[in-house]
Amino acid sequence: MTPTFVPPQQRAAWVHLQQLASQPLPHLRELLAGGHNVRHASLQFEVAGLRLDASRQQVTPEVLAALLDLAQESGVLAQAQAQARGEHINRTEDRAALHVALRGSHMAQPPWGEHISDLVQAELERFLGAAERIRNGQWRGFRGRRITNVVNIGIGGSDLGPRMAVQALDAYCDPDVRVHFISNPDAWSLHSILRWLNPDQTIFVVQSKTFTTQETMTLAASVKRWLADHGLVSEAQQVPHLIAVTASPQISAGQGYAAENTFGFWDWVGGRYSVWSAIGLPLAIAIGPDRFREFLAGGHAMDKHFWRAAPARNMPLMMALLGVWNRNFLSCPTHLIAAYASRMFHFARFLQQLDMESNGKSTHVDGSPVEIDTGPIVWGGLGIEGQHAYFQLLHQGQHRVPVDFIGVESEDTPLPLAAEHHRVALLNLQAQAQALALGRDAAATETELRAAGLGDAHIAEMLNHRTFRGNVPNSSLWLEALTPHTLGAMVALYEHKVFCQAALWGVHAYDQWGVELGKTMAKQMENP
Ligand SMILES: O=P(O)(O)OC[C@H]1O[C@H](O)[C@H](O)[C@@H](O)[C@@H]1O
């Protein structure tokens, strides 16, 4: 129990925000009309190669001030300090949540203590060493062939992070070692990859924090069988083709994974926060150890900002507050992620787990039921494709859907017309962000229809169809370039945002009892 816990709706700032939301708020047209004014400046942030433009959020300076009061009353940044000190903030599982230590283990006097940093450093060296040996050809298959294909087997946090990052950093990936991901136990999903591979040149990285997840274990058994069917039958023959990454090495050892090919992490690393640990091995293989360290450094740069920046200038905290404003006071139940770089294809899926598994909760930290809205439904993918599919609903449907537009400022694709491709993508991002915010009112629509030669009766019929209410709150998050460093910063940004929102709502972000229920039921049904 947390004796001092006060439910959010009883906090003074929350009540103030309710009052502000109950009065008519200026339309985004009005809020944006002033151009680059004080409000605009207070909603611009630049950190670690990321630039956030939140000026299209429907907040007045008064709302912003009340949101910051809420952060203060909720003790958000104090809770972040407790997290970094390694306190057991994951109370229902009685654990720390120290993924920040994975990217800050080089710190002098780390808040979590040197012992943790030493553990992290030692394991980091081990798994980066393995990545390097695979990349440079020192690591050979049983029959002496060089490894050309790495297959990641895992699900949830043991899949989405590295899968997202390998795709996002495609430009840095070694073309001689291809990395594949399989998460679905459907046999075809495995077969569709295996049928192209030569077992002598393939390594499977079986990733599972618990090493008991049924889907992953089913796939792992199948790849062992596949190796055996190709003449790699004994444990000794299979060892060079199997890597385990787990926080339960005693279980993987019992299944024949060699200790030297097993890389560990700890119970204080949540699955959805584990890409920074050895779960990032496929990424390290794809982009190399130096780039992987840059990814960690990007995450750490965001951590430093989060720990040190004043609340009003704190990028993750501000994103969290704006999200709470949209969710709880503007009553928006969902949140769209629209990325305008095709390499960010998996980012929305990654965020779905990060956000919804963390904050999809209805119980407060003191065990009392939640009476406010908590984590939104996070959805999305690539913005350009969305424009030609579901964006119609954003413009004229009945739901108000806040959007994070994600764009990359500089383009490095080695194609002669790459700059033109890039121009088209960014133009679309900017046009959608503006169109959703401003919409088009009836008067402007009527003028346009009249200019197009429509008569009164036709205009009367068409007016509502061609009018756009706008006022869709959205932010644009710009990466100066899509690099390991900026990607690391962006992942850490959203991690901290989710953390702040949990603190604002008073829920635990680091457990997932709902998921556990499904797992338990599956076991019971298997062995009634
Ligand atoms: O890494 P594993 O133990 O195999 O778990 C894989 C996944 O299992 C569950 O679905 C959890 O809710 C996820 O957070 C976790 O990432």
Coordinates of C-alpha atoms and ligand atoms in Angstrom, one line a residue:
M1 CA 0.0 0.0 0.0
T2 CA 1.1 3.6 -0.7
P3 CA -0.4 5.5 2.3
T4 CA 0.0 8.9 0.8
F5 CA -1.6 8.1 -2.6
V6 CA -4.3 10.5 -3.7
P7 CA -6.3 9.5 -6.7
P8 CA -5.7 11.9 -9.7
Q9 CA -9.3 13.2 -9.7
Q10 CA -8.8 14.5 -6.2
R11 CA -5.7 16.5 -7.0
A12 CA -6.2 20.2 -7.2
A13 CA -4.6 20.6 -10.6
W14 CA -6.9 17.8 -12.0
V15 CA -9.9 19.7 -10.8
H16 CA -8.6 22.9 -12.3
L17 CA -8.0 21.1 -15.6
Q18 CA -11.6 19.9 -15.5
Q19 CA -12.8 23.4 -15.1
L20 CA -10.6 24.6 -18.0
A21 CA -11.9 21.8 -20.2
S22 CA -15.5 22.5 -19.4
Q23 CA -15.2 26.0 -20.8
P24 CA -15.1 26.5 -24.6
L25 CA -11.5 26.2 -25.7
P26 CA -10.1 28.2 -28.6
H27 CA -10.1 26.2 -31.9
L28 CA -6.7 25.3 -33.1
R29 CA -7.2 27.8 -35.9
E30 CA -7.2 30.5 -33.3
L31 CA -4.4 29.1 -31.3
L32 CA -2.2 28.8 -34.3
A33 CA -3.2 32.2 -35.7
G34 CA -0.6 34.0 -33.6
G35 CA 2.2 32.2 -35.4
H36 CA 5.5 32.0 -33.5
N37 CA 4.4 33.5 -30.2
V38 CA 5.1 32.7 -26.6
R39 CA 2.7 29.7 -26.7
H40 CA 4.4 28.4 -29.8
A41 CA 7.8 28.6 -28.2
S42 CA 6.7 26.8 -25.1
L43 CA 5.6 23.9 -27.2
Q44 CA 8.9 23.4 -29.1
F45 CA 11.6 21.0 -27.8
E46 CA 14.9 19.9 -29.1
V47 CA 16.8 17.0 -27.4
A48 CA 19.4 14.5 -28.7
G49 CA 18.7 15.0 -32.4
L50 CA 14.9 15.0 -31.9
R51 CA 12.7 18.0 -32.4
L52 CA 9.1 18.1 -31.1
D53 CA 6.6 20.6 -32.4
A54 CA 3.6 20.3 -30.1
S55 CA 2.1 23.7 -31.2
R56 CA -0.9 21.9 -32.7
Q57 CA -2.1 20.6 -29.4
Q58 CA -5.2 22.2 -28.1
V59 CA -3.7 23.8 -25.1
T60 CA -3.7 27.4 -23.9
P61 CA -0.9 28.7 -21.7
E62 CA -3.3 28.3 -18.8
V63 CA -3.9 24.7 -19.6
L64 CA -0.1 24.1 -19.9
A65 CA 0.4 25.7 -16.5
A66 CA -2.3 23.5 -14.9
L67 CA -0.7 20.4 -16.5
L68 CA 2.6 21.3 -15.0
D69 CA 0.9 21.7 -11.6
L70 CA -0.5 18.2 -12.1
A71 CA 3.0 16.8 -12.7
Q72 CA 4.2 18.5 -9.6
E73 CA 1.3 17.3 -7.5
S74 CA 1.7 13.8 -8.8
G75 CA 5.4 13.7 -8.0
V76 CA 6.3 12.5 -11.4
L77 CA 10.0 13.5 -11.5
A78 CA 10.5 12.4 -7.9
Q79 CA 9.2 9.0 -9.0
A80 CA 11.7 9.0 -11.8
Q81 CA 14.5 9.5 -9.3
A82 CA 13.2 6.6 -7.3
Q83 CA 13.2 4.5 -10.4
A84 CA 16.8 5.4 -11.2
R85 CA 17.9 4.5 -7.6
G86 CA 16.6 1.0 -8.2
E87 CA 13.7 1.2 -5.8
H88 CA 11.2 -1.6 -6.3
I89 CA 8.7 0.6 -8.1
N90 CA 7.3 -2.5 -9.8
R91 CA 5.6 -3.3 -6.5
T92 CA 3.2 -6.0 -7.6
E93 CA 6.1 -8.0 -8.8
D94 CA 8.4 -6.6 -6.1
R95 CA 11.1 -5.5 -8.5
A96 CA 13.1 -2.6 -9.7
A97 CA 12.6 -1.3 -13.3
L98 CA 16.1 -0.5 -14.3
H99 CA 16.3 -0.5 -18.0
V100 CA 17.9 2.9 -17.8
A101 CA 21.0 1.2 -16.3
L102 CA 21.4 -0.8 -19.5
R103 CA 22.2 2.4 -21.4
G104 CA 24.0 4.2 -18.7
S105 CA 26.4 1.6 -17.3
H106 CA 29.4 3.8 -18.2
M107 CA 28.2 6.5 -15.7
A108 CA 30.4 7.5 -12.9
Q109 CA 28.5 7.0 -9.6
P110 CA 25.3 5.7 -11.2
P111 CA 22.2 6.2 -9.1
W112 CA 21.5 2.4 -9.3
G113 CA 24.9 1.6 -7.9
E114 CA 28.1 0.3 -9.4
H115 CA 27.3 -3.3 -8.8
I116 CA 24.4 -3.1 -11.4
S117 CA 26.6 -1.2 -13.8
D118 CA 29.3 -3.9 -13.6
L119 CA 26.8 -6.6 -14.3
V120 CA 25.5 -4.7 -17.3
Q121 CA 28.9 -3.9 -18.7
A122 CA 30.1 -7.5 -18.4
E123 CA 27.1 -8.9 -20.3
L124 CA 27.2 -6.1 -22.8
E125 CA 30.8 -7.0 -23.7
R126 CA 29.9 -10.6 -23.9
F127 CA 27.0 -10.2 -26.3
L128 CA 28.7 -7.5 -28.4
G129 CA 31.7 -9.8 -28.7
A130 CA 29.4 -12.6 -30.0
A131 CA 27.9 -10.1 -32.5
E132 CA 31.3 -9.1 -33.7
R133 CA 32.4 -12.8 -34.2
I134 CA 29.3 -13.5 -36.2
R135 CA 29.8 -10.4 -38.3
N136 CA 33.5 -11.0 -39.0
G137 CA 33.2 -14.7 -39.7
Q138 CA 35.1 -16.0 -36.7
W139 CA 31.9 -17.7 -35.5
R140 CA 31.4 -20.7 -37.7
G141 CA 28.6 -23.3 -38.1
F142 CA 29.3 -26.9 -37.1
R143 CA 30.6 -27.7 -40.6
G144 CA 32.9 -24.7 -40.6
R145 CA 30.7 -22.4 -42.8
R146 CA 30.4 -18.7 -42.2
I147 CA 27.1 -17.5 -40.7
T148 CA 25.0 -15.5 -43.2
N149 CA 21.5 -15.7 -41.6
V150 CA 20.4 -15.0 -38.1
V151 CA 16.9 -15.9 -37.1
N152 CA 15.4 -14.2 -34.0
I153 CA 12.8 -16.4 -32.3
G154 CA 10.8 -14.6 -29.6
I155 CA 7.5 -12.7 -29.1
G156 CA 6.3 -9.6 -27.4
G157 CA 9.2 -7.7 -25.9
S158 CA 11.6 -10.4 -27.1
D159 CA 10.7 -9.6 -30.7
L160 CA 9.2 -6.1 -31.2
G161 CA 12.1 -4.0 -30.0
P162 CA 14.9 -5.6 -32.1
R163 CA 12.5 -6.2 -35.0
M164 CA 11.6 -2.5 -35.0
A165 CA 15.2 -1.3 -34.6
V166 CA 16.7 -3.6 -37.2
Q167 CA 14.1 -2.3 -39.7
A168 CA 14.5 1.3 -38.7
L169 CA 18.3 1.1 -39.1
D170 CA 18.3 -0.8 -42.3
A171 CA 20.7 1.6 -43.8
Y172 CA 23.3 0.5 -41.2
C173 CA 22.7 -3.3 -41.6
D174 CA 25.5 -5.6 -42.8
P175 CA 24.3 -7.0 -46.1
D176 CA 26.4 -10.2 -45.5
V177 CA 24.5 -11.2 -42.4
R178 CA 20.7 -11.1 -42.8
V179 CA 18.6 -10.9 -39.7
H180 CA 15.0 -12.4 -39.7
F181 CA 12.3 -12.4 -37.1
I182 CA 9.8 -15.0 -36.3
S183 CA 7.3 -14.6 -33.5
N184 CA 4.2 -16.4 -34.6
P185 CA 4.0 -20.1 -33.8
D186 CA 2.0 -20.7 -36.9
A187 CA 4.1 -23.2 -38.8
W188 CA 4.0 -21.3 -42.1
S189 CA 5.6 -18.3 -40.5
L190 CA 8.6 -20.4 -39.7
H191 CA 8.6 -22.3 -42.9
S192 CA 8.4 -19.1 -45.0
I193 CA 11.8 -18.2 -43.6
L194 CA 13.5 -21.6 -43.2
R195 CA 12.8 -22.6 -46.8
W196 CA 15.3 -20.0 -48.0
L197 CA 18.1 -20.8 -45.5
N198 CA 21.1 -23.1 -45.4
P199 CA 21.3 -24.6 -41.9
D200 CA 25.1 -24.7 -42.0
Q201 CA 25.1 -20.9 -42.3
T202 CA 22.2 -20.1 -40.0
I203 CA 22.1 -19.2 -36.3
F204 CA 18.9 -19.1 -34.3
V205 CA 18.7 -16.6 -31.4
V206 CA 16.0 -17.9 -29.0
Q207 CA 14.9 -14.9 -27.0
S208 CA 12.7 -15.3 -23.9
K209 CA 13.0 -13.6 -20.6
T210 CA 11.2 -16.5 -18.9
F211 CA 12.2 -19.2 -21.4
T212 CA 8.8 -20.8 -20.9
T213 CA 6.7 -18.8 -23.4
Q214 CA 4.8 -21.4 -25.3
E215 CA 4.9 -19.8 -28.7
T216 CA 8.6 -19.3 -28.5
M217 CA 9.3 -22.8 -27.2
T218 CA 7.2 -24.3 -30.0
L219 CA 9.3 -22.5 -32.6
A220 CA 12.5 -23.4 -30.8
A221 CA 11.6 -27.1 -30.8
S222 CA 10.8 -26.9 -34.5
V223 CA 14.1 -25.3 -35.5
K224 CA 16.1 -27.9 -33.5
R225 CA 14.2 -30.5 -35.5
W226 CA 15.0 -28.7 -38.7
L227 CA 18.7 -28.6 -37.8
A228 CA 18.5 -32.4 -37.0
D229 CA 16.7 -33.1 -40.3
H230 CA 19.7 -31.4 -42.0
G231 CA 22.2 -33.6 -40.3
L232 CA 22.9 -31.5 -37.3
V233 CA 21.6 -34.0 -34.8
S234 CA 23.5 -34.0 -31.6
E235 CA 23.7 -31.2 -29.0
A236 CA 27.3 -30.6 -30.0
Q237 CA 26.4 -30.3 -33.6
Q238 CA 23.6 -27.9 -32.8
V239 CA 25.5 -25.7 -30.3
P240 CA 27.1 -23.3 -32.9
H241 CA 23.7 -22.8 -34.4
L242 CA 21.7 -21.9 -31.2
I243 CA 22.0 -18.9 -29.0
A244 CA 19.7 -18.3 -26.0
V245 CA 19.0 -14.9 -24.5
T246 CA 17.1 -15.1 -21.2
A247 CA 16.8 -14.0 -17.6
S248 CA 16.3 -17.7 -16.8
P249 CA 19.5 -19.4 -17.8
Q250 CA 18.9 -22.4 -15.7
I251 CA 15.9 -23.3 -17.9
S252 CA 17.7 -22.7 -21.2
A253 CA 20.7 -24.8 -19.9
G254 CA 18.3 -27.7 -19.3
Q255 CA 17.2 -27.5 -22.9
G256 CA 20.7 -27.9 -24.3
Y257 CA 21.8 -24.3 -24.9
A258 CA 25.5 -23.9 -24.1
A259 CA 26.5 -21.6 -21.4
E260 CA 28.9 -19.7 -23.7
N261 CA 26.1 -19.1 -26.2
T262 CA 23.7 -17.9 -23.5
F263 CA 23.4 -14.2 -22.8
G264 CA 21.6 -12.9 -19.8
F265 CA 19.6 -10.1 -18.4
W266 CA 17.7 -9.6 -15.2
D267 CA 14.3 -9.6 -13.7
W268 CA 14.5 -5.8 -13.4
V269 CA 14.4 -5.5 -17.1
G270 CA 10.7 -5.6 -18.3
G271 CA 10.2 -7.4 -21.6
R272 CA 9.0 -4.3 -23.4
Y273 CA 11.9 -2.4 -22.1
S274 CA 14.6 -5.0 -23.0
V275 CA 15.9 -3.9 -26.4
W276 CA 18.8 -2.3 -24.6
S277 CA 19.9 -5.6 -23.1
A278 CA 21.1 -8.8 -24.8
I279 CA 17.6 -8.9 -26.3
G280 CA 19.2 -6.4 -28.6
L281 CA 21.7 -9.0 -29.9
P282 CA 20.1 -9.3 -33.3
L283 CA 20.3 -5.5 -33.7
A284 CA 24.0 -5.6 -32.6
I285 CA 24.6 -8.4 -35.2
A286 CA 22.8 -6.3 -37.9
I287 CA 24.4 -2.9 -37.2
G288 CA 27.6 -3.9 -35.3
P289 CA 28.8 -3.2 -31.8
D290 CA 29.8 0.4 -32.3
R291 CA 26.5 1.3 -33.8
F292 CA 24.7 -0.6 -31.0
R293 CA 26.7 1.5 -28.5
E294 CA 25.5 4.6 -30.3
F295 CA 21.9 3.4 -29.9
L296 CA 22.5 3.0 -26.2
A297 CA 24.1 6.5 -26.1
G298 CA 21.0 8.0 -27.7
G299 CA 18.8 6.4 -25.1
H300 CA 21.1 7.7 -22.3
A301 CA 21.1 11.2 -23.8
M302 CA 17.3 11.2 -23.4
D303 CA 17.6 9.8 -19.9
K304 CA 19.9 12.7 -18.9
H305 CA 17.5 15.2 -20.4
F306 CA 14.6 13.6 -18.6
W307 CA 16.3 13.5 -15.2
R308 CA 17.7 17.1 -15.4
A309 CA 15.4 19.3 -17.5
A310 CA 13.0 21.6 -15.8
P311 CA 9.4 20.3 -16.1
A312 CA 8.3 23.0 -18.6
R313 CA 11.2 22.1 -20.9
N314 CA 11.1 18.3 -20.3
M315 CA 10.2 16.6 -23.6
P316 CA 9.0 13.2 -22.3
L317 CA 7.1 14.8 -19.4
M318 CA 5.4 17.3 -21.7
M319 CA 4.4 14.6 -24.2
A320 CA 2.9 12.7 -21.3
L321 CA 1.0 15.7 -20.0
L322 CA -0.4 16.5 -23.4
G323 CA -1.4 12.9 -23.8
V324 CA -3.3 13.1 -20.4
W325 CA -5.0 16.3 -21.5
N326 CA -6.2 14.6 -24.7
R327 CA -7.2 11.4 -23.0
N328 CA -8.8 12.7 -19.8
F329 CA -10.0 16.2 -20.6
L330 CA -10.6 16.2 -24.3
S331 CA -11.9 12.6 -24.1
C332 CA -9.9 11.1 -26.9
P333 CA -9.8 7.3 -26.3
T334 CA -7.1 6.5 -28.9
H335 CA -3.7 7.8 -30.0
L336 CA -2.4 7.4 -33.6
I337 CA 1.3 7.0 -34.5
A338 CA 1.9 8.0 -38.1
A339 CA 5.5 7.6 -39.3
Y340 CA 6.6 9.2 -42.5
A341 CA 9.7 7.1 -43.1
S342 CA 9.0 3.6 -44.3
R343 CA 11.9 2.2 -42.2
M344 CA 9.7 3.1 -39.2
F345 CA 7.3 0.5 -40.3
H346 CA 7.3 -1.4 -37.0
F347 CA 7.5 1.6 -34.6
A348 CA 3.7 1.8 -34.0
R349 CA 3.6 -1.9 -33.2
F350 CA 6.5 -1.5 -30.8
L351 CA 4.8 1.4 -29.1
Q352 CA 1.5 -0.5 -28.8
Q353 CA 3.2 -3.0 -26.5
L354 CA 5.2 -0.4 -24.7
D355 CA 2.2 1.8 -24.0
M356 CA -0.8 -0.5 -23.8
E357 CA 0.9 -3.3 -21.9
S358 CA 2.3 -0.7 -19.4
N359 CA -0.7 1.6 -18.9
G360 CA -3.7 -0.6 -19.8
K361 CA -4.7 -0.7 -16.2
S362 CA -7.7 -0.1 -14.0
T363 CA -6.2 -0.4 -10.5
H364 CA -4.3 2.3 -8.7
V365 CA -1.0 1.8 -7.1
D366 CA -2.7 1.6 -3.7
G367 CA -5.0 -1.2 -4.9
S368 CA -8.1 1.0 -5.3
P369 CA -10.1 1.0 -8.5
V370 CA -9.4 3.6 -11.1
E371 CA -12.2 6.1 -11.8
I372 CA -10.6 8.0 -14.6
D373 CA -9.4 7.0 -18.1
T374 CA -6.0 5.5 -18.3
G375 CA -3.8 4.2 -21.2
P376 CA -5.3 5.0 -24.6
I377 CA -5.6 2.6 -27.5
V378 CA -2.4 3.1 -29.5
W379 CA -2.5 2.4 -33.2
G380 CA -1.0 3.4 -36.5
G381 CA 1.8 2.6 -38.8
L382 CA 3.0 4.5 -41.8
G383 CA 1.3 7.8 -42.4
I384 CA 1.4 8.0 -46.1
E385 CA -0.4 4.6 -46.5
G386 CA -2.8 5.7 -43.7
Q387 CA -3.7 8.8 -45.7
H388 CA -5.1 6.6 -48.4
A389 CA -6.9 4.3 -46.0
Y390 CA -8.1 5.4 -42.6
F391 CA -7.3 9.2 -42.5
Q392 CA -10.8 10.0 -43.9
L393 CA -12.1 9.0 -40.4
L394 CA -9.6 11.4 -38.8
H395 CA -10.8 14.3 -40.9
Q396 CA -14.6 13.7 -40.9
G397 CA -15.4 10.7 -38.8
Q398 CA -16.9 10.8 -35.3
H399 CA -13.7 10.2 -33.4
R400 CA -11.2 12.7 -32.4
V401 CA -7.9 11.0 -32.7
P402 CA -4.7 12.7 -31.5
V403 CA -1.7 12.0 -33.7
D404 CA 2.0 11.8 -33.3
F405 CA 3.5 12.5 -36.8
I406 CA 7.0 11.2 -37.0
G407 CA 9.3 12.5 -39.7
V408 CA 13.0 12.4 -40.6
E409 CA 14.6 15.6 -41.6
S410 CA 17.5 14.5 -43.7
E411 CA 17.5 11.8 -46.3
D412 CA 20.5 9.5 -47.2
T413 CA 19.0 6.9 -49.5
P414 CA 21.5 6.2 -52.3
L415 CA 19.0 6.7 -55.2
P416 CA 19.3 9.5 -57.7
L417 CA 15.8 10.9 -57.0
A418 CA 15.8 10.3 -53.2
A419 CA 15.5 14.0 -52.4
E420 CA 12.3 14.1 -54.4
H421 CA 10.9 11.1 -52.7
H422 CA 11.7 12.7 -49.4
R423 CA 10.2 16.0 -50.4
V424 CA 6.9 14.2 -51.2
A425 CA 6.8 12.4 -47.8
L426 CA 7.5 15.5 -45.8
L427 CA 5.1 17.6 -47.7
N428 CA 2.4 15.1 -46.9
L429 CA 3.3 15.0 -43.2
Q430 CA 3.1 18.8 -43.0
A431 CA -0.1 19.0 -45.0
Q432 CA -1.9 16.4 -42.9
A433 CA -0.7 18.0 -39.6
Q434 CA -2.0 21.3 -40.7
A435 CA -5.2 20.1 -42.3
L436 CA -6.2 18.1 -39.2
A437 CA -5.5 21.1 -37.0
L438 CA -7.2 23.8 -39.1
G439 CA -9.8 21.9 -41.0
R440 CA -11.9 24.2 -43.1
D441 CA -15.0 26.1 -41.8
A442 CA -18.3 26.5 -43.6
A443 CA -17.6 30.0 -44.8
A444 CA -14.3 29.1 -46.4
T445 CA -15.9 26.0 -48.0
E446 CA -18.8 28.1 -49.4
T447 CA -16.3 30.5 -50.9
E448 CA -14.5 27.7 -52.5
L449 CA -17.6 26.0 -53.9
R450 CA -18.9 29.3 -55.2
A451 CA -15.6 29.9 -56.9
A452 CA -15.9 26.5 -58.5
G453 CA -19.2 27.6 -60.0
L454 CA -21.7 25.8 -57.8
G455 CA -25.2 27.3 -57.5
D456 CA -27.0 27.9 -54.2
A457 CA -28.9 24.6 -54.1
H458 CA -25.8 22.6 -54.9
I459 CA -23.8 24.4 -52.3
A460 CA -26.4 23.8 -49.7
E461 CA -26.2 20.1 -50.5
M462 CA -22.5 19.9 -50.5
L463 CA -21.5 22.3 -47.7
N464 CA -21.4 19.9 -44.8
H465 CA -19.7 17.2 -47.0
R466 CA -16.9 19.6 -47.9
T467 CA -16.4 21.2 -44.5
F468 CA -13.8 19.9 -42.0
R469 CA -14.1 20.6 -38.3
G470 CA -10.3 20.4 -37.8
N471 CA -9.2 20.8 -34.2
V472 CA -7.5 17.4 -34.2
P473 CA -4.6 17.7 -31.7
N474 CA -1.4 16.6 -33.1
S475 CA 2.4 16.8 -32.6
S476 CA 5.2 16.4 -35.0
L477 CA 8.3 14.6 -33.9
W478 CA 11.3 15.1 -36.2
L479 CA 14.5 13.1 -36.2
E480 CA 17.3 15.1 -37.7
A481 CA 18.4 11.8 -39.3
L482 CA 17.4 8.2 -38.7
T483 CA 20.5 7.0 -36.9
P484 CA 21.2 4.6 -34.1
H485 CA 21.6 7.6 -31.8
T486 CA 18.3 9.3 -32.7
L487 CA 16.4 6.0 -32.7
G488 CA 17.8 5.3 -29.2
A489 CA 16.7 8.7 -28.1
M490 CA 13.2 8.2 -29.5
V491 CA 12.6 4.9 -27.9
A492 CA 13.8 6.3 -24.5
L493 CA 11.5 9.3 -25.1
Y494 CA 8.4 7.1 -25.4
E495 CA 9.5 4.9 -22.5
H496 CA 9.7 8.0 -20.2
K497 CA 6.5 9.3 -21.6
V498 CA 4.7 6.1 -20.6
F499 CA 6.4 6.2 -17.2
C500 CA 5.2 9.8 -16.6
Q501 CA 1.7 8.9 -17.6
A502 CA 1.6 6.0 -15.3
A503 CA 2.7 8.3 -12.5
L504 CA 0.0 10.9 -13.5
W505 CA -2.7 8.3 -13.5
G506 CA -1.4 6.5 -10.4
V507 CA -1.0 3.1 -12.0
H508 CA 1.8 0.5 -12.1
A509 CA 3.5 0.6 -15.5
Y510 CA 5.7 -2.4 -15.1
D511 CA 3.4 -5.4 -14.5
Q512 CA 1.1 -7.1 -16.9
W513 CA -1.3 -9.4 -15.0
G514 CA -3.8 -9.4 -17.8
V515 CA -1.3 -11.1 -20.1
E516 CA -0.5 -13.6 -17.3
L517 CA -4.1 -14.7 -17.1
G518 CA -4.2 -15.7 -20.7
K519 CA -1.0 -17.7 -20.3
T520 CA -2.3 -19.5 -17.2
M521 CA -5.6 -20.4 -18.9
A522 CA -3.8 -21.8 -21.9
K523 CA -1.8 -24.0 -19.5
Q524 CA -4.9 -25.1 -17.7
M525 CA -6.6 -26.0 -20.9
E526 CA -3.6 -28.0 -22.1
N527 CA -3.4 -30.0 -18.8
P528 CA -7.0 -30.0 -17.4
Ligands
LIG1 O1 10.4 -13.0 -23.1 P1 9.3 -13.9 -22.8 O2 9.4 -14.4 -21.3 O3 9.2 -15.0 -23.7 O4 7.9 -13.1 -22.8 C1 7.4 -12.6 -24.0 C2 6.3 -11.7 -23.7 O5 5.3 -12.4 -23.0 C3 4.2 -11.8 -22.5 O6 3.3 -11.6 -23.6 C4 4.5 -10.5 -21.8 O7 3.3 -9.8 -21.6 C5 5.4 -9.6 -22.6 O8 5.8 -8.5 -21.9 C6 6.6 -10.4 -23.0 O9 7.5 -9.6 -23.7

